[in-house]
Coordinates of N, CA and C in Angstrom, one line a residue:
M1 N 229.0 33.6 190.1 CA 227.6 33.7 190.5 C 226.8 34.1 189.3
L2 N 225.6 33.5 189.2 CA 224.8 33.8 188.0 C 224.4 35.2 187.9
H3 N 224.1 35.9 189.0 CA 223.7 37.3 188.9 C 224.9 38.1 188.4
R4 N 226.1 37.8 188.8 CA 227.3 38.5 188.4 C 227.4 38.4 186.9
W5 N 227.1 37.3 186.3 CA 227.2 37.1 184.8 C 226.2 38.0 184.1
R6 N 225.0 38.2 184.7 CA 224.0 39.0 184.0 C 224.5 40.5 184.0
V7 N 225.2 40.9 185.1 CA 225.6 42.3 185.2 C 226.8 42.5 184.2
A8 N 227.8 41.6 184.3 CA 229.0 41.7 183.5 C 228.8 41.7 182.0
L9 N 228.0 40.7 181.6 CA 227.8 40.6 180.2 C 226.9 41.6 179.6
G10 N 226.0 42.2 180.4 CA 225.2 43.3 179.9 C 226.0 44.5 179.5
V11 N 227.2 44.7 180.1 CA 228.0 45.8 179.8 C 228.9 45.4 178.6
V12 N 229.1 45.0 178.3 CA 229.9 44.8 177.1 C 229.4 43.7 176.2
A13 N 244.0 16.1 181.3 CA 243.2 16.4 180.1 C 243.1 15.1 179.4
L14 N 241.9 15.3 178.9 CA 241.7 14.1 178.1 C 242.7 14.1 177.0
A15 N 243.7 13.2 177.0 CA 244.8 13.3 176.0 C 244.4 12.4 174.8
M16 N 244.5 13.0 173.6 CA 244.1 12.2 172.4 C 245.2 12.4 171.4
A17 N 245.6 11.3 170.7 CA 246.5 11.3 169.6 C 245.6 11.4 168.3
P18 N 246.2 11.8 167.2 CA 245.4 11.9 165.9 C 244.8 10.5 165.6
G19 N 245.5 9.4 165.9 CA 244.9 8.1 165.8 C 244.1 7.8 167.0
F20 N 243.0 8.5 167.3 CA 242.3 8.4 168.5 C 241.8 7.1 168.9
G21 N 241.4 6.3 167.9 CA 240.8 5.0 168.3 C 241.8 3.9 168.2
A22 N 243.1 4.1 167.9 CA 244.1 3.1 167.8 C 244.4 2.5 169.1
L23 N 244.8 1.2 169.1 CA 245.2 0.5 170.3 C 246.7 0.3 170.4
T24 N 247.2 0.5 171.6 CA 248.6 0.1 171.8 C 248.7 -1.3 172.3
A25 N 249.8 -1.8 172.5 CA 250.0 -3.3 172.8 C 249.2 -3.7 174.0
H26 N 249.1 -2.9 175.0 CA 248.4 -3.3 176.2 C 247.3 -2.3 176.6
A27 N 247.0 -1.3 175.8 CA 246.0 -0.3 176.2 C 244.6 -0.7 175.8
Q28 N 243.7 -0.2 176.6 CA 242.3 -0.4 176.3 C 241.8 0.7 175.3
P29 N 240.8 0.4 174.6 CA 240.3 1.5 173.7 C 239.8 2.7 174.5
R30 N 240.2 3.9 174.0 CA 239.8 5.1 174.6 C 238.3 5.5 174.3
A31 N 237.7 6.1 175.2 CA 236.3 6.5 175.0 C 236.3 7.6 173.9
A32 N 235.2 7.7 173.2 CA 235.1 8.7 172.1 C 235.1 10.1 172.8
F33 N 235.6 11.1 172.1 CA 235.7 12.4 172.6 C 234.3 13.0 172.8
R34 N 234.1 13.7 173.9 CA 232.8 14.4 174.2 C 233.2 15.8 174.6
F35 N 232.5 16.8 174.0 CA 232.8 18.2 174.5 C 232.5 18.4 175.9
E36 N 231.5 17.6 176.4 CA 231.1 17.7 177.8 C 232.2 17.3 178.8
S37 N 233.2 16.6 178.3 CA 234.3 16.2 179.2 C 235.4 17.3 179.4
V38 N 235.3 18.4 178.6 CA 236.2 19.5 178.7 C 235.7 20.6 179.7
A39 N 236.4 20.8 180.8 CA 235.9 21.6 181.9 C 236.1 23.1 181.8
S40 N 236.9 23.6 180.9 CA 237.2 25.0 180.9 C 237.9 25.4 179.5
L41 N 237.9 26.7 179.3 CA 238.6 27.2 178.1 C 240.1 26.8 178.1
D42 N 240.8 26.9 179.3 CA 242.2 26.5 179.4 C 242.4 25.1 179.1
E43 N 241.5 24.2 179.5 CA 241.6 22.8 179.3 C 241.5 22.5 177.8
M44 N 240.6 23.2 177.1 CA 240.4 22.9 175.7 C 241.7 23.4 174.9
H45 N 242.3 24.5 175.4 CA 243.6 24.9 174.7 C 244.6 23.9 174.9
R46 N 244.7 23.3 176.1 CA 245.8 22.3 176.4 C 245.5 21.0 175.6
L47 N 244.2 20.6 175.5 CA 243.9 19.4 174.8 C 244.3 19.5 173.3
I48 N 244.0 20.7 172.7 CA 244.3 20.9 171.3 C 245.8 20.9 171.1
E49 N 246.5 21.7 172.0 CA 247.9 21.8 171.8 C 248.7 20.5 171.9
T50 N 248.2 19.6 172.8 CA 248.9 18.3 173.0 C 248.4 17.3 172.0
S51 N 247.2 17.4 171.6 CA 246.6 16.3 170.8 C 246.8 16.5 169.3
F52 N 246.8 17.8 168.9 CA 246.8 18.2 167.4 C 247.9 19.2 167.1
P53 N 249.2 18.8 167.2 CA 250.3 19.7 166.9 C 250.2 20.2 165.5
L54 N 250.8 21.3 165.2 CA 250.9 21.9 163.9 C 251.3 20.8 162.9
G55 N 250.7 20.7 161.8 CA 251.0 19.7 160.8 C 250.0 18.5 160.8
T56 N 249.1 18.5 161.8 CA 248.2 17.4 161.9 C 247.2 17.4 160.8
P57 N 246.9 16.3 160.2 CA 245.9 16.3 159.0 C 244.6 16.7 159.4
R58 N 243.9 17.4 158.5 CA 242.5 17.9 158.8 C 241.6 16.8 159.3
E59 N 241.7 15.6 158.7 CA 240.8 14.5 159.0 C 240.8 14.2 160.5
A60 N 242.0 14.3 161.1 CA 242.1 14.0 162.6 C 241.3 14.9 163.4
L61 N 241.2 16.2 163.1 CA 240.4 17.1 163.8 C 238.9 16.9 163.5
R62 N 238.6 16.6 162.3 CA 237.2 16.3 162.0 C 236.7 15.0 162.7
Q63 N 237.6 14.0 162.7 CA 237.2 12.7 163.3 C 236.9 12.9 164.8
T64 N 237.7 13.8 165.5 CA 237.5 14.0 166.9 C 236.3 14.9 167.2
F65 N 236.3 16.1 166.6 CA 235.3 17.1 166.9 C 233.9 16.9 166.2
V66 N 233.9 16.4 165.0 CA 232.7 16.2 164.3 C 232.1 14.8 164.4
T67 N 233.0 13.8 164.0 CA 232.5 12.5 164.1 C 232.2 12.0 165.5
Q68 N 233.1 12.2 166.4 CA 233.0 11.7 167.7 C 232.2 12.8 168.6
G69 N 232.6 14.0 168.5 CA 232.0 15.1 169.3 C 230.7 15.6 168.9
A70 N 230.3 15.3 167.7 CA 229.0 15.7 167.1 C 228.9 17.2 166.9
A71 N 230.0 17.9 166.7 CA 230.0 19.3 166.4 C 229.5 19.5 165.0
T72 N 229.0 20.7 164.7 CA 228.5 21.2 163.4 C 229.7 21.7 162.6
L73 N 230.0 21.1 161.5 CA 231.1 21.6 160.6 C 230.7 22.7 159.7
K74 N 231.4 23.8 159.7 CA 231.2 25.0 158.9 C 232.5 25.4 158.2
A75 N 232.4 25.5 156.9 CA 233.6 26.0 156.1 C 233.5 27.5 156.0
Y76 N 234.7 28.2 156.0 CA 234.7 29.6 155.8 C 234.2 29.9 154.4
P77 N 233.3 30.9 154.2 CA 232.7 31.1 152.9 C 233.6 31.4 151.8
S78 N 234.7 32.1 152.1 CA 235.6 32.5 151.0 C 237.0 31.7 151.0
D79 N 237.2 30.8 151.9 CA 238.4 30.1 152.0 C 238.2 28.6 152.5
P80 N 238.3 27.7 151.5 CA 238.1 26.3 151.9 C 239.1 25.7 152.8
A81 N 240.2 26.4 153.0 CA 241.3 25.9 153.9 C 241.0 26.3 155.4
V82 N 239.9 27.0 155.6 CA 239.5 27.4 157.0 C 238.2 26.8 157.3
E83 N 238.0 26.2 158.5 CA 236.7 25.6 158.9 C 236.6 25.7 160.4
K84 N 235.4 25.5 160.9 CA 235.1 25.5 162.3 C 234.2 24.4 162.7
Y85 N 234.2 24.1 164.0 CA 233.3 23.0 164.6 C 232.6 23.7 165.8
L86 N 231.2 23.7 165.6 CA 230.4 24.4 166.6 C 229.7 23.4 167.5
Y87 N 229.7 23.7 168.8 CA 229.0 22.8 169.7 C 228.4 23.7 170.8
D88 N 227.0 23.7 170.9 CA 226.3 24.6 171.9 C 225.7 23.7 173.0
I89 N 225.9 24.2 174.2 CA 225.3 23.5 175.4 C 224.4 24.5 176.2
N90 N 223.2 24.1 176.4 CA 222.3 24.9 177.2 C 222.5 24.6 178.7
L91 N 223.1 25.5 179.4 CA 223.5 25.3 180.8 C 222.3 25.6 181.7
C92 N 221.3 24.6 181.7 CA 220.2 24.7 182.6 C 219.3 25.9 182.4
S93 N 219.3 26.5 181.2 CA 218.6 27.7 180.8 C 219.1 29.0 181.4
Y94 N 220.3 28.9 182.0 CA 221.0 30.1 182.5 C 221.9 30.8 181.5
Y95 N 222.5 30.0 180.6 CA 223.4 30.5 179.6 C 223.6 29.4 178.6
V96 N 223.8 29.8 177.3 CA 224.1 28.9 176.2 C 225.6 29.0 176.0
W97 N 226.3 27.9 176.4 CA 227.7 27.9 176.2 C 228.0 27.5 174.7
R98 N 229.0 28.1 174.1 CA 229.4 27.8 172.8 C 230.9 27.4 172.7
W99 N 231.1 26.2 172.2 CA 232.5 25.8 171.8 C 232.6 26.1 170.3
N100 N 233.5 27.0 169.9 CA 233.7 27.3 168.5 C 235.2 27.0 168.3
I101 N 235.5 25.8 167.8 CA 236.8 25.4 167.5 C 237.1 25.6 166.0
S102 N 238.0 26.4 165.6 CA 238.3 26.7 164.2 C 239.7 26.3 163.9
A103 N 240.0 26.2 162.6 CA 241.3 25.7 162.2 C 241.7 26.2 160.8
D104 N 243.0 26.6 160.7 CA 243.5 26.9 159.3 C 244.4 25.8 158.9
F105 N 244.2 25.4 157.6 CA 245.0 24.3 157.0 C 245.8 24.8 155.8
D106 N 246.9 24.2 155.5 CA 247.6 24.5 154.3 C 247.0 23.8 153.1
A107 N 247.7 24.0 151.9 CA 247.1 23.4 150.7 C 247.1 21.9 150.7
A108 N 247.9 21.3 151.5 CA 247.9 19.8 151.6 C 247.0 19.3 152.7
G109 N 246.2 20.3 153.4 CA 245.3 19.9 154.4 C 245.9 19.6 155.8
H110 N 247.1 20.2 156.1 CA 247.7 20.1 157.4 C 247.5 21.3 158.2
L111 N 247.4 21.1 159.5 CA 247.0 22.2 160.4 C 248.1 23.3 160.5
R112 N 247.7 24.6 160.3 CA 248.6 25.7 160.4 C 248.3 26.5 161.7
Q113 N 247.1 26.5 162.2 CA 246.7 27.1 163.4 C 245.3 26.6 163.8
A114 N 245.1 26.5 165.2 CA 243.8 26.2 165.7 C 243.4 27.3 166.7
Y115 N 242.1 27.5 166.8 CA 241.6 28.6 167.7 C 240.5 28.0 168.6
V116 N 240.5 28.5 169.8 CA 239.4 28.2 170.7 C 238.6 29.5 170.9
N117 N 237.4 29.5 170.4 CA 236.5 30.7 170.5 C 237.2 32.0 170.0
G118 N 238.0 31.8 168.9 CA 238.7 32.9 168.2 C 240.1 33.2 168.7
E119 N 240.5 32.5 169.8 CA 241.9 32.8 170.3 C 242.8 31.7 169.8
P120 N 244.0 32.1 169.2 CA 244.9 31.1 168.7 C 245.5 30.2 169.8
V121 N 245.8 29.0 169.4 CA 246.4 28.0 170.3 C 247.9 28.0 170.3
F122 N 248.4 28.1 169.1 CA 249.9 27.9 168.9 C 250.6 29.3 168.6
A123 N 251.6 29.6 169.4 CA 252.3 30.8 169.3 C 253.1 30.9 167.9
S124 N 253.4 29.8 167.3 CA 254.2 29.8 166.1 C 253.3 29.8 164.8
G125 N 252.0 29.8 165.0 CA 251.1 29.8 163.9 C 250.6 31.2 163.6
P126 N 249.7 31.4 162.6 CA 249.1 32.8 162.4 C 248.4 33.3 163.6
Q127 N 248.4 34.6 163.8 CA 247.8 35.2 165.0 C 246.6 36.0 164.7
K128 N 245.9 36.6 165.7 CA 244.7 37.4 165.4 C 245.1 38.7 164.7
K129 N 244.1 39.2 163.9 CA 244.3 40.4 163.3 C 244.0 41.6 164.3
D130 N 244.4 42.8 163.9 CA 244.2 43.9 164.7 C 243.5 45.0 163.9
V131 N 242.9 46.0 164.6 CA 242.3 47.1 163.8 C 243.2 47.7 162.8
K132 N 244.5 47.9 163.2 CA 245.4 48.6 162.3 C 245.7 47.8 161.1
D133 N 245.3 46.5 161.0 CA 245.5 45.7 159.8 C 244.5 46.1 158.7
F134 N 243.5 46.8 159.1 CA 242.5 47.2 158.1 C 242.6 48.7 157.9
K135 N 243.0 49.1 156.7 CA 243.4 50.5 156.4 C 242.5 51.1 155.4
T136 N 241.6 50.4 154.8 CA 240.7 50.9 153.7 C 239.3 50.9 154.1
G137 N 238.5 51.6 153.4 CA 237.0 51.6 153.6 C 236.6 52.5 154.7
H138 N 235.3 52.6 154.8 CA 234.6 53.5 155.8 C 234.4 52.6 157.0
Q139 N 235.2 52.8 158.1 CA 235.1 52.0 159.3 C 234.0 52.4 160.2
S140 N 233.4 51.4 160.9 CA 232.4 51.6 161.8 C 232.5 50.7 163.0
I141 N 232.0 51.2 164.2 CA 231.9 50.4 165.4 C 230.5 50.2 165.8
Y142 N 230.0 49.0 166.0 CA 228.6 48.8 166.4 C 228.5 48.1 167.8
K143 N 227.5 48.4 168.5 CA 227.1 47.5 169.6 C 226.1 46.5 169.2
V144 N 226.4 45.3 169.4 CA 225.6 44.2 168.8 C 225.1 43.3 169.9
K145 N 223.8 42.8 169.7 CA 223.3 41.8 170.7 C 222.9 40.6 169.9
R146 N 223.4 39.4 170.4 CA 223.1 38.2 169.8 C 222.1 37.4 170.6
P147 N 220.9 37.2 170.2 CA 219.8 36.6 171.0 C 220.2 35.2 171.3
R148 N 220.0 34.8 172.6 CA 220.1 33.4 173.0 C 218.8 33.1 173.9
P149 N 217.7 33.0 173.2 CA 216.4 32.8 174.0 C 216.3 31.5 174.8
E150 N 217.2 30.6 174.5 CA 217.1 29.3 175.2 C 217.5 29.5 176.7
A151 N 218.3 30.5 176.9 CA 218.7 30.8 178.3 C 217.6 31.7 179.0
S152 N 216.5 31.1 179.1 CA 215.3 31.8 179.6 C 215.3 32.2 181.0
K153 N 216.2 31.6 181.8 CA 216.3 32.0 183.3 C 217.5 33.0 183.5
G154 N 218.3 33.2 182.5 CA 219.5 34.0 182.8 C 219.9 34.9 181.6
E155 N 221.1 34.7 181.1 CA 221.7 35.5 180.1 C 221.1 35.1 178.7
N156 N 220.0 35.8 178.3 CA 219.4 35.4 177.0 C 219.8 36.2 175.8
E157 N 220.9 36.9 176.0 CA 221.5 37.6 174.8 C 223.0 37.9 175.1
L158 N 223.8 37.9 174.1 CA 225.2 38.2 174.2 C 225.4 39.6 173.7
T159 N 226.1 40.5 174.4 CA 226.3 41.8 174.0 C 227.8 42.0 173.7
Y160 N 228.2 42.5 172.6 CA 229.6 42.7 172.2 C 229.7 43.9 171.3
I161 N 231.0 44.3 171.1 CA 231.3 45.4 170.3 C 231.9 44.9 169.0
L162 N 231.4 45.4 167.9 CA 231.9 44.9 166.6 C 232.6 46.0 165.8
F163 N 233.8 45.8 165.4 CA 234.5 46.7 164.5 C 234.3 46.2 163.1
D164 N 233.9 47.0 162.1 CA 233.7 46.6 160.7 C 234.5 47.6 159.8
A165 N 235.5 47.1 159.1 CA 236.3 48.0 158.3 C 235.7 48.7 157.2
D166 N 234.6 48.1 156.6 CA 233.9 48.7 155.5 C 232.5 49.0 155.8
S167 N 232.0 48.9 157.0 CA 230.7 49.3 157.5 C 229.6 48.4 156.8
D168 N 230.0 47.2 156.3 CA 229.1 46.3 155.6 C 229.2 45.0 156.4
T169 N 228.2 44.7 157.2 CA 228.2 43.5 158.0 C 227.9 42.2 157.2
N170 N 227.7 42.4 155.9 CA 227.5 41.2 155.1 C 228.9 40.7 154.6
T171 N 229.9 41.5 154.8 CA 231.3 41.0 154.5 C 231.9 40.7 155.8
I172 N 232.4 39.4 156.0 CA 232.8 39.0 157.3 C 234.3 38.9 157.5
D173 N 235.1 39.2 156.4 CA 236.5 39.0 156.5 C 237.2 40.3 157.0
D174 N 236.5 41.3 157.4 CA 237.1 42.6 157.9 C 236.5 43.0 159.2
E175 N 236.1 42.0 160.0 CA 235.4 42.3 161.3 C 236.2 41.8 162.5
L176 N 236.1 42.5 163.6 CA 236.7 42.1 164.9 C 235.7 42.3 166.0
A177 N 235.7 41.5 167.0 CA 234.8 41.6 168.1 C 235.5 41.7 169.4
I178 N 234.8 42.4 170.3 CA 235.3 42.5 171.7 C 234.1 42.2 172.6
G179 N 234.2 41.3 173.6 CA 233.2 41.0 174.5 C 233.6 40.0 175.5
G180 N 232.7 39.7 176.4 CA 233.0 38.8 177.5 C 232.1 37.6 177.6
G181 N 232.6 36.5 178.2 CA 231.8 35.3 178.4 C 232.4 34.5 179.6
P182 N 231.7 33.5 180.0 CA 232.2 32.6 181.1 C 233.4 31.8 180.6
S183 N 234.1 31.3 181.6 CA 235.3 30.5 181.3 C 235.1 29.0 181.6
R184 N 234.0 28.6 182.1 CA 233.7 27.2 182.4 C 232.2 26.9 182.0
P185 N 232.0 25.7 181.4 CA 230.7 25.3 181.0 C 229.9 24.6 182.1
D186 N 229.8 25.3 183.2 CA 229.2 24.7 184.4 C 228.2 25.7 185.0
P187 N 226.9 25.4 185.0 CA 225.9 26.4 185.4 C 226.0 26.8 186.8
A188 N 226.6 26.0 187.7 CA 226.8 26.4 189.1 C 228.1 27.1 189.4
N189 N 229.0 27.0 188.4 CA 230.3 27.6 188.6 C 230.9 28.0 187.2
M190 N 230.5 29.1 186.6 CA 230.9 29.5 185.3 C 232.3 30.1 185.2
G191 N 233.0 30.2 186.4 CA 234.4 30.7 186.4 C 234.4 32.2 186.2
P192 N 235.7 32.7 186.2 CA 235.8 34.2 186.1 C 235.4 34.6 184.7
L193 N 235.0 35.8 184.5 CA 234.7 36.4 183.2 C 235.9 36.4 182.3
H194 N 235.7 35.9 181.1 CA 236.8 35.8 180.1 C 236.6 36.9 179.1
M195 N 237.5 37.8 178.9 CA 237.3 38.8 177.9 C 238.0 38.4 176.6
Y196 N 237.2 38.5 175.5 CA 237.7 38.3 174.1 C 238.0 39.6 173.5
S197 N 239.2 39.8 173.0 CA 239.6 41.1 172.4 C 240.1 40.9 171.0
S198 N 239.5 41.6 170.0 CA 239.9 41.6 168.6 C 239.9 40.1 168.1
V199 N 238.8 39.4 168.4 CA 238.7 38.1 167.8 C 237.8 38.2 166.6
D200 N 238.1 37.3 165.6 CA 237.2 37.2 164.4 C 235.8 36.7 164.9
P201 N 234.8 37.5 164.6 CA 233.5 37.0 165.1 C 233.1 35.6 164.6
W202 N 233.5 35.3 163.4 CA 233.1 34.0 162.8 C 233.7 32.9 163.6
R203 N 234.8 33.1 164.3 CA 235.4 32.1 165.1 C 235.0 32.1 166.5
S204 N 234.2 33.0 166.9 CA 234.0 33.3 168.3 C 232.6 32.8 168.9
I205 N 232.4 33.1 170.2 CA 231.1 32.8 170.8 C 230.0 33.8 170.2
F206 N 230.4 34.9 169.6 CA 229.4 35.8 169.1 C 229.0 35.5 167.6
D207 N 229.5 34.4 167.1 CA 229.3 34.0 165.7 C 227.8 33.9 165.4
K208 N 227.4 34.4 164.3 CA 226.0 34.3 163.9 C 225.5 33.0 163.4
D209 N 226.4 32.1 163.0 CA 226.0 30.8 162.5 C 225.4 29.9 163.6
A210 N 224.4 29.1 163.3 CA 223.7 28.3 164.3 C 224.3 26.9 164.2
A211 N 224.5 26.3 165.4 CA 224.9 24.9 165.5 C 223.6 24.0 165.1
A212 N 223.9 22.8 164.7 CA 222.8 22.0 164.2 C 221.8 21.7 165.4
Q213 N 222.3 21.7 166.6 CA 221.5 21.5 167.8 C 222.1 22.2 169.0
I214 N 221.3 22.5 170.0 CA 221.7 23.0 171.3 C 221.5 21.8 172.3
V215 N 222.5 21.2 172.8 CA 222.4 20.0 173.6 C 222.1 20.5 175.0
P216 N 221.3 19.7 175.8 CA 221.1 20.0 177.2 C 222.3 19.7 178.0
Y217 N 222.5 20.4 179.1 CA 223.6 20.2 180.1 C 223.5 18.7 180.6
S218 N 224.6 18.0 180.6 CA 224.6 16.6 180.9 C 224.6 16.3 182.4
G219 N 224.9 17.4 183.2 CA 225.0 17.2 184.6 C 223.6 17.5 185.3
S220 N 223.7 17.6 186.6 CA 222.5 18.0 187.4 C 222.3 19.5 187.4
C221 N 221.1 20.0 187.3 CA 220.8 21.4 187.4 C 220.5 21.9 188.8
A222 N 220.5 20.9 189.8 CA 220.0 21.3 191.1 C 220.9 22.3 191.8
A223 N 222.2 22.2 191.7 CA 223.1 23.2 192.3 C 222.9 24.6 191.7
A224 N 222.8 24.6 190.4 CA 222.6 25.9 189.8 C 221.2 26.5 190.2
D225 N 220.2 25.7 190.2 CA 218.9 26.2 190.7 C 218.9 26.8 192.1
E226 N 219.6 26.0 193.0 CA 219.7 26.5 194.4 C 220.5 27.8 194.4
L227 N 221.6 27.9 193.7 CA 222.4 29.1 193.7 C 221.5 30.3 193.2
Y228 N 220.8 30.1 192.1 CA 220.0 31.1 191.5 C 218.9 31.6 192.5
A229 N 218.3 30.6 193.2 CA 217.3 30.9 194.2 C 217.9 31.8 195.3
R230 N 219.1 31.4 195.8 CA 219.7 32.2 196.9 C 220.0 33.6 196.4
Q231 N 220.5 33.8 195.2 CA 220.8 35.1 194.6 C 219.6 35.9 194.5
Q232 N 218.5 35.3 194.0 CA 217.2 36.1 193.9 C 216.7 36.5 195.3
A233 N 216.9 35.7 196.3 CA 216.4 36.0 197.6 C 217.3 37.2 198.2
Q234 N 218.6 37.2 197.9 CA 219.4 38.2 198.4 C 219.1 39.6 197.7
L235 N 218.8 39.5 196.4 CA 218.4 40.7 195.7 C 217.1 41.3 196.2
Q236 N 216.2 40.4 196.5 CA 214.9 40.9 197.0 C 215.0 41.5 198.4
S237 N 215.9 40.9 199.2 CA 216.1 41.4 200.6 C 216.8 42.8 200.5
R238 N 217.5 43.1 199.4 CA 218.1 44.4 199.3 C 217.2 45.4 198.6
G239 N 216.0 45.0 198.2 CA 215.1 45.8 197.5 C 215.3 45.9 196.0
N240 N 216.1 45.0 195.4 CA 216.3 45.0 194.0 C 215.3 44.1 193.3
P241 N 214.9 44.4 192.1 CA 213.9 43.5 191.4 C 214.6 42.2 191.0

């Protein structure tokens, strides 16, 4: 429910091979990848795990997520072997959904690990850092709000907890974030609250980088508007603003 998201957040498969466009002897060409075709966080994890196994060339991920999916490509400031693909969807002005797909590559440009909103896909690849991995500097914990004014009817800011090992938010390689977000990019059914724990903010939904565009929701907003109207009526009947 949309109201549940406002309360909760305030407190804290399409199968693709790397040769996505290739034809088999009797197959028809597959449609180009679209982020809108992925219905949940779990589905994106499965898609990446089955379509881009470890060792996949960097260009295969860029071809799918950037060329076909129209995501914004961002390289990690201090490591050219790390990059991310950002895609933002305005869910009928109730929430701005972010896909932040990031990847680590080796010196030859082959995949070492992929992440969905900061969470690693492969158990055999590099994993998330932990607070105990940072032992130097003056550590601080901040409560941070990331504005999302496009969500004018609902959740117009993301609230999360930021751990910074040196108390300097201009250095991003020593930060971890804890916060929550929806699990489905559907304004009428955002799914259960998904908690992100100790994720790299640069790879997460709390990331400060902007996507090149925020695309409108591709489905109908009627169901979400009806749900929101019912929730508002229920709140008013209970004497809540």
